[in-house]
Coordinates of C-alpha atoms in Angstrom, one line a residue:
Chain A
M6 CA 51.3 56.4 2.3
V7 CA 52.4 53.2 3.9
A8 CA 54.3 50.9 1.5
K9 CA 52.8 47.5 1.1
T10 CA 54.5 44.4 2.7
I11 CA 55.6 41.9 0.0
I12 CA 57.3 39.4 2.2
E13 CA 56.5 38.7 5.8
L14 CA 58.3 36.1 8.0
K15 CA 56.4 35.1 11.1
D16 CA 58.3 33.2 13.8
V17 CA 60.3 31.3 11.2
W18 CA 62.3 28.3 12.4
K19 CA 64.6 26.2 10.3
I20 CA 66.1 23.1 11.8
Y21 CA 68.6 20.9 9.9
K22 CA 69.1 17.3 11.0
M23 CA 72.7 16.3 10.9
G24 CA 72.5 12.6 11.6
K25 CA 70.9 12.6 15.1
V26 CA 71.8 16.1 16.0
E27 CA 69.3 18.9 15.2
V28 CA 71.0 22.1 14.2
P29 CA 68.7 25.2 14.3
A30 CA 69.7 27.6 11.6
L31 CA 66.9 30.0 12.2
Q32 CA 65.2 30.5 15.6
G33 CA 62.0 32.4 15.4
V34 CA 62.8 35.1 12.9
N35 CA 60.2 37.8 12.4
L36 CA 60.6 40.1 9.4
K37 CA 58.6 42.3 7.1
I38 CA 59.9 43.4 3.8
K39 CA 58.1 46.3 2.2
R40 CA 57.8 47.2 -1.5
R41 CA 60.7 49.2 -2.9
E42 CA 62.9 48.7 0.1
F43 CA 66.7 48.3 -0.3
L44 CA 67.5 45.8 2.4
A45 CA 70.8 44.2 3.5
I46 CA 70.9 41.0 5.5
M47 CA 74.1 40.8 7.3
G48 CA 75.9 38.5 9.7
P49 CA 78.9 36.3 10.1
S50 CA 79.1 32.9 8.5
G51 CA 76.9 30.4 10.4
S52 CA 74.6 33.2 11.4
G53 CA 71.8 31.7 9.3
K54 CA 71.7 34.5 6.6
S55 CA 72.0 32.0 3.7
T56 CA 69.1 30.0 5.2
L57 CA 67.1 33.2 5.6
M58 CA 67.8 34.1 2.0
Y59 CA 66.5 30.7 0.8
M60 CA 63.4 31.2 2.9
V61 CA 62.8 34.8 1.6
G62 CA 63.4 33.5 -2.0
A63 CA 60.9 30.7 -1.6
L64 CA 63.7 28.2 -2.3
D65 CA 63.0 26.4 0.9
T66 CA 60.2 26.1 3.4
P67 CA 60.5 26.6 7.1
T68 CA 60.3 23.8 9.7
K69 CA 58.0 26.0 11.7
G70 CA 56.3 29.4 11.3
S71 CA 55.0 30.9 8.1
I72 CA 56.3 33.0 5.2
L73 CA 53.8 35.2 3.5
L74 CA 54.5 36.2 -0.1
D75 CA 51.9 38.7 -1.1
N76 CA 49.9 37.5 1.9
K77 CA 50.0 33.9 0.7
D78 CA 51.7 31.3 2.9
I79 CA 54.4 29.6 0.7
A80 CA 54.7 26.7 3.1
K81 CA 51.3 25.6 1.9
M82 CA 52.1 25.7 -1.8
S83 CA 53.0 22.8 -4.1
E84 CA 56.5 22.7 -5.6
S85 CA 55.4 23.7 -9.0
K86 CA 53.4 26.6 -7.7
L87 CA 56.5 27.7 -5.8
A88 CA 58.6 27.5 -8.9
Q89 CA 56.1 29.6 -10.8
I90 CA 56.1 32.2 -8.1
R91 CA 59.9 32.3 -7.8
G92 CA 60.1 32.7 -11.6
R93 CA 57.7 35.6 -11.7
K94 CA 58.2 37.5 -8.4
I95 CA 61.9 37.0 -7.5
G96 CA 65.0 37.5 -9.5
F97 CA 68.1 35.8 -8.1
V98 CA 71.7 37.0 -8.3
F99 CA 74.2 34.6 -6.8
Q100 CA 77.8 35.0 -5.5
R101 CA 79.0 32.4 -8.0
F102 CA 76.9 33.8 -10.9
N103 CA 75.4 30.4 -11.5
L104 CA 74.9 30.9 -15.2
I105 CA 74.2 27.8 -17.3
P106 CA 77.6 27.1 -18.8
S107 CA 76.4 25.5 -22.1
L108 CA 74.2 28.5 -23.0
T109 CA 75.1 31.9 -24.3
A110 CA 74.5 35.1 -22.3
L111 CA 71.4 35.8 -24.3
E112 CA 70.1 32.2 -23.8
N113 CA 70.8 32.5 -20.1
V114 CA 68.6 35.6 -19.9
I115 CA 65.9 34.0 -22.0
L116 CA 65.7 30.9 -19.9
P117 CA 63.5 32.3 -17.0
M118 CA 61.1 33.6 -19.6
A119 CA 61.0 30.3 -21.4
F120 CA 59.9 28.7 -18.1
Q121 CA 57.1 31.3 -17.9
K122 CA 56.1 30.4 -21.4
V123 CA 56.7 33.9 -22.8
S124 CA 56.5 34.0 -26.6
E125 CA 59.7 33.6 -28.4
E126 CA 59.6 36.9 -30.1
K127 CA 58.8 38.8 -26.9
R128 CA 61.5 37.1 -24.8
N129 CA 64.2 37.6 -27.4
K130 CA 63.4 41.3 -27.5
K131 CA 63.2 41.6 -23.7
A132 CA 66.4 39.7 -23.2
K133 CA 68.3 42.0 -25.6
E134 CA 66.9 45.0 -23.8
Y135 CA 68.0 43.8 -20.4
L136 CA 71.5 42.9 -21.6
E137 CA 71.7 46.4 -23.1
L138 CA 70.6 47.8 -19.8
V139 CA 73.5 46.1 -18.0
G140 CA 75.9 47.2 -20.7
L141 CA 76.5 43.8 -22.4
K142 CA 74.8 44.4 -25.7
E143 CA 78.0 43.5 -27.6
R144 CA 78.7 40.2 -25.8
M145 CA 75.3 38.6 -26.0
S146 CA 76.4 35.6 -27.9
H147 CA 79.3 34.7 -25.7
K148 CA 79.2 31.8 -23.3
P149 CA 79.8 32.4 -19.6
T150 CA 83.4 31.0 -19.8
E151 CA 84.2 33.7 -22.4
L152 CA 83.1 36.5 -20.0
S153 CA 84.9 38.2 -17.1
G154 CA 83.5 37.8 -13.6
G155 CA 82.0 41.3 -13.7
E156 CA 80.4 40.6 -17.0
R157 CA 79.0 37.3 -15.8
Q158 CA 77.5 39.0 -12.8
R159 CA 75.9 41.5 -15.1
V160 CA 74.4 38.7 -17.2
S161 CA 73.0 37.2 -14.1
I162 CA 71.5 40.6 -13.1
A163 CA 69.9 40.8 -16.6
R164 CA 68.6 37.2 -16.1
A165 CA 67.2 38.3 -12.7
L166 CA 65.3 41.1 -14.4
S167 CA 64.0 39.0 -17.2
N168 CA 60.5 38.3 -15.9
D169 CA 60.3 41.8 -14.5
P170 CA 60.0 40.6 -10.8
E171 CA 59.3 42.9 -7.9
V172 CA 62.1 41.6 -5.8
I173 CA 65.8 41.1 -6.7
L174 CA 67.5 38.8 -4.2
A175 CA 71.3 39.0 -4.3
D176 CA 73.4 36.6 -2.3
E177 CA 76.9 38.0 -1.8
P178 CA 76.7 39.5 -5.3
T179 CA 80.2 40.9 -5.1
G180 CA 81.8 38.0 -3.2
N181 CA 83.7 36.7 -6.2
L182 CA 84.7 40.1 -7.7
D183 CA 87.4 42.6 -7.0
S184 CA 86.3 45.7 -5.2
K185 CA 86.1 48.0 -8.2
T186 CA 84.0 45.5 -10.2
G187 CA 82.0 44.9 -7.1
D188 CA 81.2 48.6 -6.8
H189 CA 80.0 48.7 -10.4
I190 CA 77.7 45.8 -9.7
M191 CA 76.3 47.5 -6.5
K192 CA 75.8 50.7 -8.4
L193 CA 73.8 48.7 -11.0
L194 CA 71.6 47.3 -8.2
V195 CA 71.1 50.8 -6.8
D196 CA 70.1 52.0 -10.2
L197 CA 67.5 49.2 -10.5
H198 CA 66.2 50.2 -7.1
V199 CA 66.0 53.9 -8.0
K200 CA 65.0 53.8 -11.7
K201 CA 63.2 50.5 -12.0
K202 CA 61.7 50.8 -8.5
K203 CA 62.7 47.2 -7.6
T204 CA 62.8 45.9 -4.1
I205 CA 66.4 44.8 -3.5
I206 CA 67.6 42.4 -0.9
V207 CA 71.3 41.9 -0.6
V208 CA 72.8 39.2 1.7
T209 CA 76.3 40.0 2.6
H210 CA 78.9 39.9 5.3
D211 CA 80.6 43.0 4.0
A212 CA 79.8 46.2 5.8
D213 CA 80.7 48.4 2.8
I214 CA 78.3 46.5 0.6
A215 CA 75.6 46.7 3.2
N216 CA 76.1 50.5 3.3
Y217 CA 74.4 50.7 -0.1
A218 CA 71.2 49.6 1.5
D219 CA 68.8 51.8 3.4
R220 CA 67.8 49.1 5.9
K221 CA 70.1 46.6 7.5
I222 CA 69.3 43.4 9.4
V223 CA 72.0 41.7 11.4
L224 CA 71.6 38.1 12.1
K225 CA 73.4 36.1 14.8
D226 CA 72.9 32.5 15.8
G227 CA 69.7 32.3 13.8
K228 CA 68.1 35.3 15.4
V229 CA 67.6 38.9 14.3
L230 CA 70.1 40.9 16.3
K231 CA 69.5 44.3 14.9
D232 CA 67.1 45.8 12.4
G233 CA 67.3 49.4 11.5
R234 CA 67.3 52.1 9.0
H235 CA 70.4 54.0 10.1
H236 CA 73.7 53.6 8.6
K237 CA 75.4 53.8 11.9
I238 CA 74.0 50.5 13.3
Y239 CA 76.7 48.3 12.0
A240 CA 79.5 50.8 12.8
A241 CA 78.3 50.9 16.5
E242 CA 78.9 47.2 16.8
Chain B
M7 CA 58.9 25.3 -24.6
I8 CA 59.6 21.8 -25.8
K9 CA 61.7 23.4 -28.5
D10 CA 63.8 25.2 -25.9
F11 CA 64.3 21.9 -24.1
F12 CA 65.5 20.3 -27.3
R13 CA 67.9 23.1 -27.9
Y14 CA 69.1 23.0 -24.3
A15 CA 69.6 19.2 -24.4
L16 CA 71.6 19.5 -27.6
T17 CA 73.9 22.2 -26.3
S18 CA 74.4 20.2 -23.1
M19 CA 75.2 17.1 -25.1
R20 CA 77.7 19.1 -27.2
Q21 CA 79.3 20.3 -23.9
R22 CA 80.1 16.7 -23.0
K23 CA 81.0 15.5 -26.5
L24 CA 83.2 12.5 -25.6
R25 CA 80.8 11.1 -23.1
S26 CA 77.8 11.6 -25.2
W27 CA 79.4 9.8 -28.1
L28 CA 80.6 6.9 -26.0
T29 CA 77.1 6.5 -24.8
I30 CA 75.7 6.8 -28.3
I31 CA 78.1 4.1 -29.5
G32 CA 76.5 1.7 -27.1
I33 CA 73.1 2.4 -28.6
I34 CA 74.5 2.3 -32.2
I35 CA 75.8 -1.2 -31.6
G36 CA 72.6 -2.5 -30.2
I37 CA 70.3 -0.9 -32.8
A38 CA 72.6 -1.8 -35.7
S39 CA 72.7 -5.4 -34.8
I40 CA 69.0 -5.7 -34.3
I41 CA 68.2 -3.9 -37.6
A42 CA 70.7 -6.0 -39.5
L43 CA 69.3 -9.1 -37.9
I44 CA 65.7 -8.3 -38.7
A45 CA 66.5 -7.4 -42.3
I46 CA 68.6 -10.5 -42.8
S47 CA 66.0 -12.9 -41.3
Q48 CA 63.3 -11.2 -43.4
G49 CA 65.5 -11.9 -46.4
M50 CA 65.8 -15.5 -45.4
Q51 CA 62.1 -15.8 -44.7
N52 CA 61.4 -14.3 -48.2
Y53 CA 63.8 -16.8 -49.7
V54 CA 62.1 -19.7 -47.9
E55 CA 58.7 -18.5 -49.0
E56 CA 59.8 -18.2 -52.6
Q57 CA 61.2 -21.7 -52.5
F58 CA 57.9 -22.9 -51.1
E59 CA 56.0 -21.3 -54.0
E60 CA 58.3 -23.0 -56.5
F61 CA 58.4 -26.4 -55.0
G62 CA 54.7 -27.0 -54.9
T63 CA 53.4 -29.0 -52.0
N64 CA 53.3 -32.5 -53.4
M65 CA 57.0 -33.4 -53.4
I66 CA 58.7 -35.9 -51.1
I67 CA 62.5 -36.2 -51.1
I68 CA 64.1 -39.4 -49.9
R69 CA 67.8 -39.2 -49.3
P70 CA 70.4 -41.6 -47.7
G71 CA 71.7 -40.5 -44.3
T72 CA 70.2 -38.1 -41.8
L73 CA 68.7 -34.6 -42.0
F74 CA 71.8 -32.7 -41.1
A75 CA 74.1 -34.5 -43.5
P76 CA 73.2 -32.8 -46.8
P77 CA 73.1 -34.9 -50.0
G78 CA 76.6 -35.0 -51.3
A79 CA 77.5 -35.7 -54.8
G80 CA 78.7 -39.3 -55.3
E81 CA 76.8 -40.8 -52.4
Y82 CA 74.7 -43.8 -53.2
G83 CA 72.7 -45.0 -50.2
L84 CA 69.5 -46.0 -52.1
N85 CA 68.8 -48.3 -55.0
E86 CA 66.2 -49.3 -57.6
G87 CA 64.6 -51.7 -55.1
D88 CA 63.7 -48.7 -52.9
V89 CA 62.2 -47.0 -56.0
D90 CA 60.0 -50.0 -56.5
V91 CA 58.9 -50.0 -52.8
I92 CA 58.0 -46.3 -53.0
E93 CA 56.1 -46.8 -56.2
R94 CA 53.9 -49.4 -54.6
V95 CA 52.8 -47.1 -51.7
A96 CA 49.2 -45.9 -52.2
G97 CA 48.9 -42.2 -53.0
V98 CA 52.2 -42.0 -54.9
D99 CA 51.8 -40.5 -58.3
Y100 CA 55.2 -41.1 -59.8
V101 CA 58.8 -41.6 -58.5
V102 CA 62.0 -40.2 -59.9
P103 CA 65.3 -41.7 -58.9
M104 CA 68.3 -39.5 -59.4
I105 CA 72.1 -39.9 -59.8
Y106 CA 74.2 -37.1 -58.6
D107 CA 78.0 -37.2 -59.1
Y108 CA 81.0 -35.5 -60.3
S109 CA 82.5 -36.1 -63.7
N110 CA 85.1 -34.7 -66.2
V111 CA 83.5 -32.4 -68.7
E112 CA 85.3 -31.0 -71.6
F113 CA 84.5 -28.1 -74.0
H114 CA 86.8 -26.5 -76.5
R115 CA 89.7 -28.5 -75.0
E116 CA 89.0 -27.1 -71.5
E117 CA 88.4 -29.8 -68.9
V118 CA 86.6 -29.2 -65.6
Q119 CA 85.0 -31.2 -62.8
A120 CA 81.3 -30.7 -63.0
Q121 CA 78.2 -32.0 -61.3
I122 CA 76.2 -34.4 -63.4
F123 CA 72.7 -35.1 -62.6
G124 CA 71.1 -38.3 -64.0
V125 CA 67.3 -38.4 -64.4
P126 CA 65.1 -40.9 -66.1
T127 CA 63.6 -39.5 -69.3
E128 CA 60.1 -40.6 -68.3
H129 CA 58.2 -38.2 -66.0
L130 CA 60.6 -35.5 -66.9
D131 CA 57.9 -33.0 -68.0
E132 CA 56.0 -33.6 -64.8
L133 CA 59.1 -33.3 -62.8
M134 CA 59.9 -29.9 -64.4
D135 CA 56.4 -28.8 -63.6
D136 CA 56.4 -30.0 -60.0
T137 CA 59.8 -28.6 -59.1
G138 CA 59.1 -25.3 -60.8
W139 CA 62.1 -25.6 -63.1
K140 CA 61.7 -24.0 -66.4
V141 CA 63.6 -24.2 -69.7
E142 CA 65.0 -20.9 -70.9
K143 CA 66.1 -22.1 -74.3
G144 CA 65.6 -25.4 -76.1
S145 CA 63.9 -28.3 -74.4
V146 CA 64.4 -31.2 -72.0
F147 CA 65.1 -34.6 -73.4
K148 CA 62.4 -36.9 -74.7
R149 CA 62.2 -40.6 -74.1
D150 CA 64.4 -41.6 -77.0
D151 CA 67.0 -38.8 -76.7
D152 CA 70.4 -40.2 -75.9
Y153 CA 73.7 -38.4 -75.3
S154 CA 71.8 -35.1 -74.8
A155 CA 72.3 -32.7 -71.9
V156 CA 70.3 -29.9 -70.3
I157 CA 72.4 -27.4 -68.5
G158 CA 71.8 -25.1 -65.6
Y159 CA 71.6 -21.3 -65.8
L160 CA 75.1 -20.7 -64.4
A161 CA 76.7 -23.6 -66.2
K162 CA 76.1 -21.7 -69.4
T163 CA 78.4 -18.8 -68.6
E164 CA 80.5 -19.8 -65.6
M165 CA 81.7 -23.3 -66.3
F166 CA 84.0 -22.7 -69.2
D167 CA 86.0 -19.8 -70.5
D168 CA 83.7 -19.9 -73.6
D169 CA 80.0 -19.7 -73.1
L170 CA 77.9 -22.7 -73.8
H171 CA 75.0 -22.5 -76.3
I172 CA 72.3 -24.8 -77.5
R173 CA 73.6 -27.4 -80.0
N174 CA 77.1 -27.1 -78.6
S175 CA 78.7 -30.4 -78.0
I176 CA 80.5 -31.2 -74.7
L177 CA 82.5 -34.3 -73.8
I178 CA 81.5 -36.1 -70.6
E179 CA 84.1 -38.8 -69.7
G180 CA 85.2 -38.6 -73.3
E181 CA 81.8 -39.1 -74.9
K182 CA 80.0 -36.5 -76.9
Y183 CA 76.7 -35.0 -75.6
K184 CA 74.7 -32.4 -77.4
I185 CA 73.2 -29.5 -75.3
I186 CA 69.5 -29.4 -76.1
G187 CA 68.3 -27.1 -73.3
I188 CA 69.3 -24.4 -70.9
L189 CA 67.3 -24.0 -67.7
E190 CA 66.1 -20.7 -66.2
E191 CA 67.8 -19.6 -62.9
I192 CA 66.7 -21.8 -60.0
G193 CA 68.3 -19.7 -57.3
N194 CA 70.9 -21.9 -55.7
E195 CA 74.4 -22.4 -57.1
Q196 CA 74.3 -26.2 -56.8
D197 CA 71.3 -26.6 -59.0
D198 CA 72.2 -23.8 -61.4
T199 CA 75.6 -25.3 -62.3
M200 CA 74.3 -28.8 -63.0
I201 CA 74.5 -30.8 -66.2
M202 CA 71.4 -33.0 -66.5
I203 CA 71.7 -36.1 -68.6
P204 CA 69.5 -39.2 -69.2
M205 CA 69.7 -41.7 -66.3
D206 CA 71.1 -44.6 -68.4
R207 CA 74.0 -42.5 -69.5
A208 CA 74.7 -41.4 -66.0
R209 CA 74.7 -45.1 -64.8
D210 CA 77.3 -45.9 -67.5
I211 CA 79.5 -42.9 -66.4
V212 CA 79.4 -43.7 -62.7
N213 CA 79.4 -47.4 -63.3
K214 CA 76.5 -48.2 -61.0
S215 CA 73.7 -50.4 -62.2
E216 CA 71.4 -50.3 -59.2
E217 CA 72.3 -47.5 -56.8
V218 CA 70.8 -44.1 -56.8
S219 CA 71.7 -40.8 -55.0
M220 CA 68.3 -39.5 -54.2
I221 CA 64.6 -40.4 -54.9
M222 CA 61.9 -37.9 -55.5
A223 CA 58.3 -39.0 -55.0
F224 CA 55.2 -37.0 -56.0
A225 CA 51.9 -37.4 -54.3
K226 CA 48.6 -37.8 -56.2
Q227 CA 46.3 -34.8 -55.9
G228 CA 44.3 -34.7 -52.7
V229 CA 46.6 -37.0 -50.7
D230 CA 47.9 -35.7 -47.4
I231 CA 51.6 -35.1 -48.1
N232 CA 52.8 -35.6 -44.5
E233 CA 50.9 -38.8 -44.0
L234 CA 52.2 -40.1 -47.3
T235 CA 55.8 -39.2 -46.2
D236 CA 55.3 -41.2 -43.0
E237 CA 53.9 -44.2 -45.0
I238 CA 56.8 -44.1 -47.4
A239 CA 59.3 -44.0 -44.5
D240 CA 57.5 -47.0 -42.8
E241 CA 57.6 -49.1 -46.0
L242 CA 61.2 -48.2 -46.7
E243 CA 62.2 -49.0 -43.2
D244 CA 60.5 -52.4 -43.4
S245 CA 62.2 -53.3 -46.7
R246 CA 65.6 -51.9 -45.8
G247 CA 65.5 -53.2 -42.2
E248 CA 66.7 -49.9 -40.7
E249 CA 66.0 -46.2 -40.9
D250 CA 69.2 -45.1 -42.6
F251 CA 67.5 -42.5 -44.9
T252 CA 65.5 -39.3 -44.6
A253 CA 62.1 -38.9 -46.1
M254 CA 60.9 -35.4 -46.1
S255 CA 58.0 -33.6 -47.8
S256 CA 58.5 -30.2 -49.4
V257 CA 56.2 -28.9 -46.7
Q258 CA 58.3 -30.4 -43.9
L259 CA 61.5 -29.2 -45.5
I260 CA 60.2 -25.6 -45.6
E261 CA 59.0 -25.9 -42.1
Q262 CA 62.3 -27.4 -41.0
I263 CA 64.2 -24.6 -42.6
S264 CA 61.9 -22.0 -41.2
E265 CA 62.2 -23.5 -37.8
I266 CA 66.0 -23.5 -37.9
L267 CA 66.0 -19.9 -39.2
G268 CA 63.6 -19.0 -36.4
V269 CA 65.8 -20.5 -33.7
I270 CA 68.9 -18.8 -35.2
S271 CA 67.0 -15.4 -35.3
L272 CA 65.9 -15.9 -31.8
I273 CA 69.4 -16.6 -30.5
V274 CA 71.1 -13.8 -32.4
G275 CA 68.1 -11.5 -31.4
A276 CA 68.6 -12.3 -27.8
I277 CA 72.3 -11.4 -28.0
A278 CA 71.5 -8.2 -29.9
S279 CA 68.9 -7.3 -27.3
I280 CA 71.5 -7.8 -24.5
S281 CA 73.8 -5.4 -26.3
L282 CA 70.9 -2.9 -26.5
L283 CA 70.2 -3.4 -22.8
V284 CA 73.8 -2.7 -22.1
G285 CA 73.4 0.5 -24.2
A286 CA 70.4 1.5 -22.2
V287 CA 72.2 1.0 -19.0
G288 CA 75.0 3.2 -20.5
I289 CA 72.5 6.0 -21.0
M290 CA 71.2 5.6 -17.5
N291 CA 74.7 5.8 -16.2
T292 CA 75.6 8.8 -18.3
M293 CA 72.4 10.6 -17.2
Y294 CA 73.0 9.9 -13.5
T295 CA 76.5 11.3 -13.9
S296 CA 75.0 14.3 -15.7
V297 CA 72.4 14.9 -13.0
L298 CA 75.1 14.8 -10.4
E299 CA 77.4 17.1 -12.3
R300 CA 74.6 19.5 -13.0
T301 CA 73.1 19.5 -9.5
R302 CA 73.8 23.2 -9.1
E303 CA 72.5 23.9 -12.5
I304 CA 69.3 22.2 -11.6
G305 CA 69.1 24.3 -8.5
V306 CA 69.6 27.4 -10.5
M307 CA 66.9 26.4 -13.0
K308 CA 64.5 25.8 -10.2
A309 CA 65.4 29.1 -8.7
I310 CA 64.6 30.9 -11.9
G311 CA 61.3 29.2 -12.2
A312 CA 61.7 25.7 -13.6
T313 CA 59.0 23.3 -12.2
N314 CA 59.7 19.7 -11.5
A315 CA 58.0 18.7 -14.7
N316 CA 60.3 21.1 -16.6
I317 CA 63.4 19.5 -15.2
L318 CA 62.0 16.0 -15.8
G319 CA 61.3 17.0 -19.4
I320 CA 64.8 18.5 -20.0
F321 CA 66.6 15.4 -18.8
L322 CA 64.2 13.0 -20.6
I323 CA 64.6 14.8 -23.9
E324 CA 68.4 14.7 -23.4
S325 CA 68.4 10.9 -22.8
G326 CA 65.9 10.5 -25.6
L327 CA 68.1 12.5 -27.9
I328 CA 71.1 10.2 -27.1
G329 CA 68.8 7.3 -28.1
L330 CA 67.6 9.1 -31.2
V331 CA 71.1 9.9 -32.5
G332 CA 72.3 6.4 -31.6
G333 CA 69.2 4.9 -33.3
T334 CA 69.6 6.9 -36.5
I335 CA 73.2 6.0 -36.9
G336 CA 72.5 2.4 -35.7
V337 CA 69.7 2.0 -38.3
A338 CA 72.0 3.3 -41.1
I339 CA 74.8 0.9 -40.1
G340 CA 72.5 -2.0 -39.5
A341 CA 70.8 -1.5 -42.9
G342 CA 74.2 -1.2 -44.5
L343 CA 75.4 -4.3 -42.9
A344 CA 72.3 -6.3 -44.0
L345 CA 72.7 -5.0 -47.5
L346 CA 76.3 -6.0 -47.5
V347 CA 75.5 -9.5 -46.3
G348 CA 72.9 -9.7 -49.1
Y349 CA 75.5 -8.5 -51.6
I350 CA 78.2 -11.0 -50.6
S351 CA 75.8 -13.9 -49.9
P352 CA 76.2 -15.5 -53.4
S353 CA 79.9 -15.9 -52.7
L354 CA 79.3 -17.3 -49.2
E355 CA 78.3 -20.7 -50.7
L356 CA 75.2 -21.0 -48.6
G357 CA 73.6 -22.6 -51.5
F358 CA 71.3 -19.6 -52.0
S359 CA 71.6 -15.8 -52.3
L360 CA 69.8 -13.4 -50.0
V361 CA 67.7 -10.5 -51.3
I362 CA 67.7 -7.9 -48.6
R363 CA 65.0 -5.2 -48.6
I364 CA 65.1 -2.4 -46.1
E365 CA 61.4 -1.5 -45.4
P366 CA 60.7 2.1 -44.4
S367 CA 58.7 0.7 -41.4
L368 CA 61.9 -1.0 -40.2
I369 CA 63.8 2.3 -40.3
I370 CA 61.0 4.1 -38.4
F371 CA 60.8 1.3 -35.9
G372 CA 64.5 1.4 -35.2
I373 CA 64.8 5.1 -34.7
L374 CA 61.6 5.4 -32.7
F375 CA 62.5 2.4 -30.6
A376 CA 65.9 3.9 -29.8
F377 CA 64.4 7.2 -28.8
I378 CA 61.8 5.6 -26.5
L379 CA 64.5 3.3 -25.1
G380 CA 66.7 6.4 -24.4
A381 CA 63.8 8.2 -22.7
I382 CA 63.0 5.1 -20.6
A383 CA 66.6 4.7 -19.6
G384 CA 66.7 8.4 -18.6
L385 CA 63.5 8.2 -16.6
L386 CA 65.0 7.4 -13.2
P387 CA 67.9 9.9 -13.4
A388 CA 65.5 12.5 -14.7
R389 CA 63.1 11.8 -11.8
S390 CA 65.9 12.1 -9.3
A391 CA 66.9 15.4 -10.9
S392 CA 63.4 16.8 -10.8
K393 CA 63.0 15.8 -7.1
L394 CA 66.1 17.8 -6.0
K395 CA 65.3 20.5 -3.5
P396 CA 66.4 23.9 -4.9
A397 CA 68.1 25.0 -1.7
D398 CA 70.1 21.7 -1.4
A399 CA 70.9 21.7 -5.1
L400 CA 72.2 25.3 -4.9
R401 CA 74.4 24.4 -2.0
Y402 CA 75.9 21.4 -3.8
E403 CA 79.6 21.8 -4.4

């Protein structure tokens, strides 16, 4: 059985204008991401991996080329339509956690469901479930500032899960954590991949983190340098 | 979802307590001054209307001097000759000259300076009718009453340590007068503390045989009061040779007062509006700062599914809430201020006391207005927040 493609990038270019200078961040990227893949996007800083993440996450539209999400071109969608799709299909985990500081852990997890107009009863129940799943049942009513880095990242994973999206997109999820806490977070993502059958995309510059994935893409100067399913690719570099 | 936005806006305001309160204070000042102003000018308007009802519409007051120099006790710019001139003008029903001065009044060995008010005994019943003055106890003097006095409502209790009663005797410049009547409250301190005595007695006391302080003329029924006032003024000017007096009908007087009140309200209203405008700019400033500060947060919200309309709503509700809180407190302070002014107005010696009523519609207007003002002030910042590109907002440091 051939797994279905969820996200497909076709000759994607992204060019930033810095004053009069045009800086190409992506130069003709082609990429197919299949359902239930665990994918790592790697590359040094300036390689365009952040830009690629924004494209894959429908947070930005390409200058040229097309991005198909479930066979629909996101470049042709209105901003609110994009927001709706992001909210339903993709769960984001950020390096700096990006929790809303004025809200409690529970409220942070509820927020994406509120934007999808999920009923209050249902979203409370689900938010509690997800916080339990990431092991934070006891700290639901704490504000982000009252939580450790690892706990915050677990809240943001619970938040990413809240609308039951197909794809979890994690941008340097362990970047602000010590290695032990980082490993816990990665194991949690692996768990979601295995048990919840989520498609996981991790953007990282760290080879150890990338080793959790079963497919690795290496970007350099806005182009895909390597794309493979073997753990040895990066080591051979 | 709106409920979530309200909750979110509230938590975010609490997060920035000091700044929120500073912004709210700006609105409080603006709303409080506008509410106080409206309540006070309504009170004044009510007072003027009440006076109008009491006065009737057929009275013309002729005073020496100009409009803005109020009739002082002990001024004698007019005389009996003027009374004759006015009496001859067609359309005049009757004319009442008055003497108005200070005198020594003694009761139970206590001596005070009091206002005495000399009126002719003829036409007195008509005068009482036309001015709306009423006798609370006793009666006014008849034609042949001499050495009798009718006292004002406040004179009864306030003038001496001992209260005055009907049939008490008081000494005016050493001569004995019997109190035969007490008036009902008129509403201004000057009139309520007067001692009214027959004209001839007043002339003796002030030692003036011809001069009078003020003349009241009353129009016959069906006569245009303003035209008659002009005619009286013309005739008087002819006979006196110059216009060194003011003739004004009760209607004109009310209009004049209303006009002055209107101008005052307008000026103070304009100043209050400016303070409200400054408050609104304060909200706008706070919201722009808040949008800038929360750029990443906006990016995150967009990433997790917030539409532009959601972001717009969140920030509009926040700025509206700032307005709402400011408006609620402002209305309370403004109403309190107006009530305080009403409360102390008798001791301000304005010549009248204000009755302040705070209408429910005024409260609702104040609060709603502040909320809408807040939302409008937040519109531009909220729009700029909603238009942020998620990728840019997330990259914002």
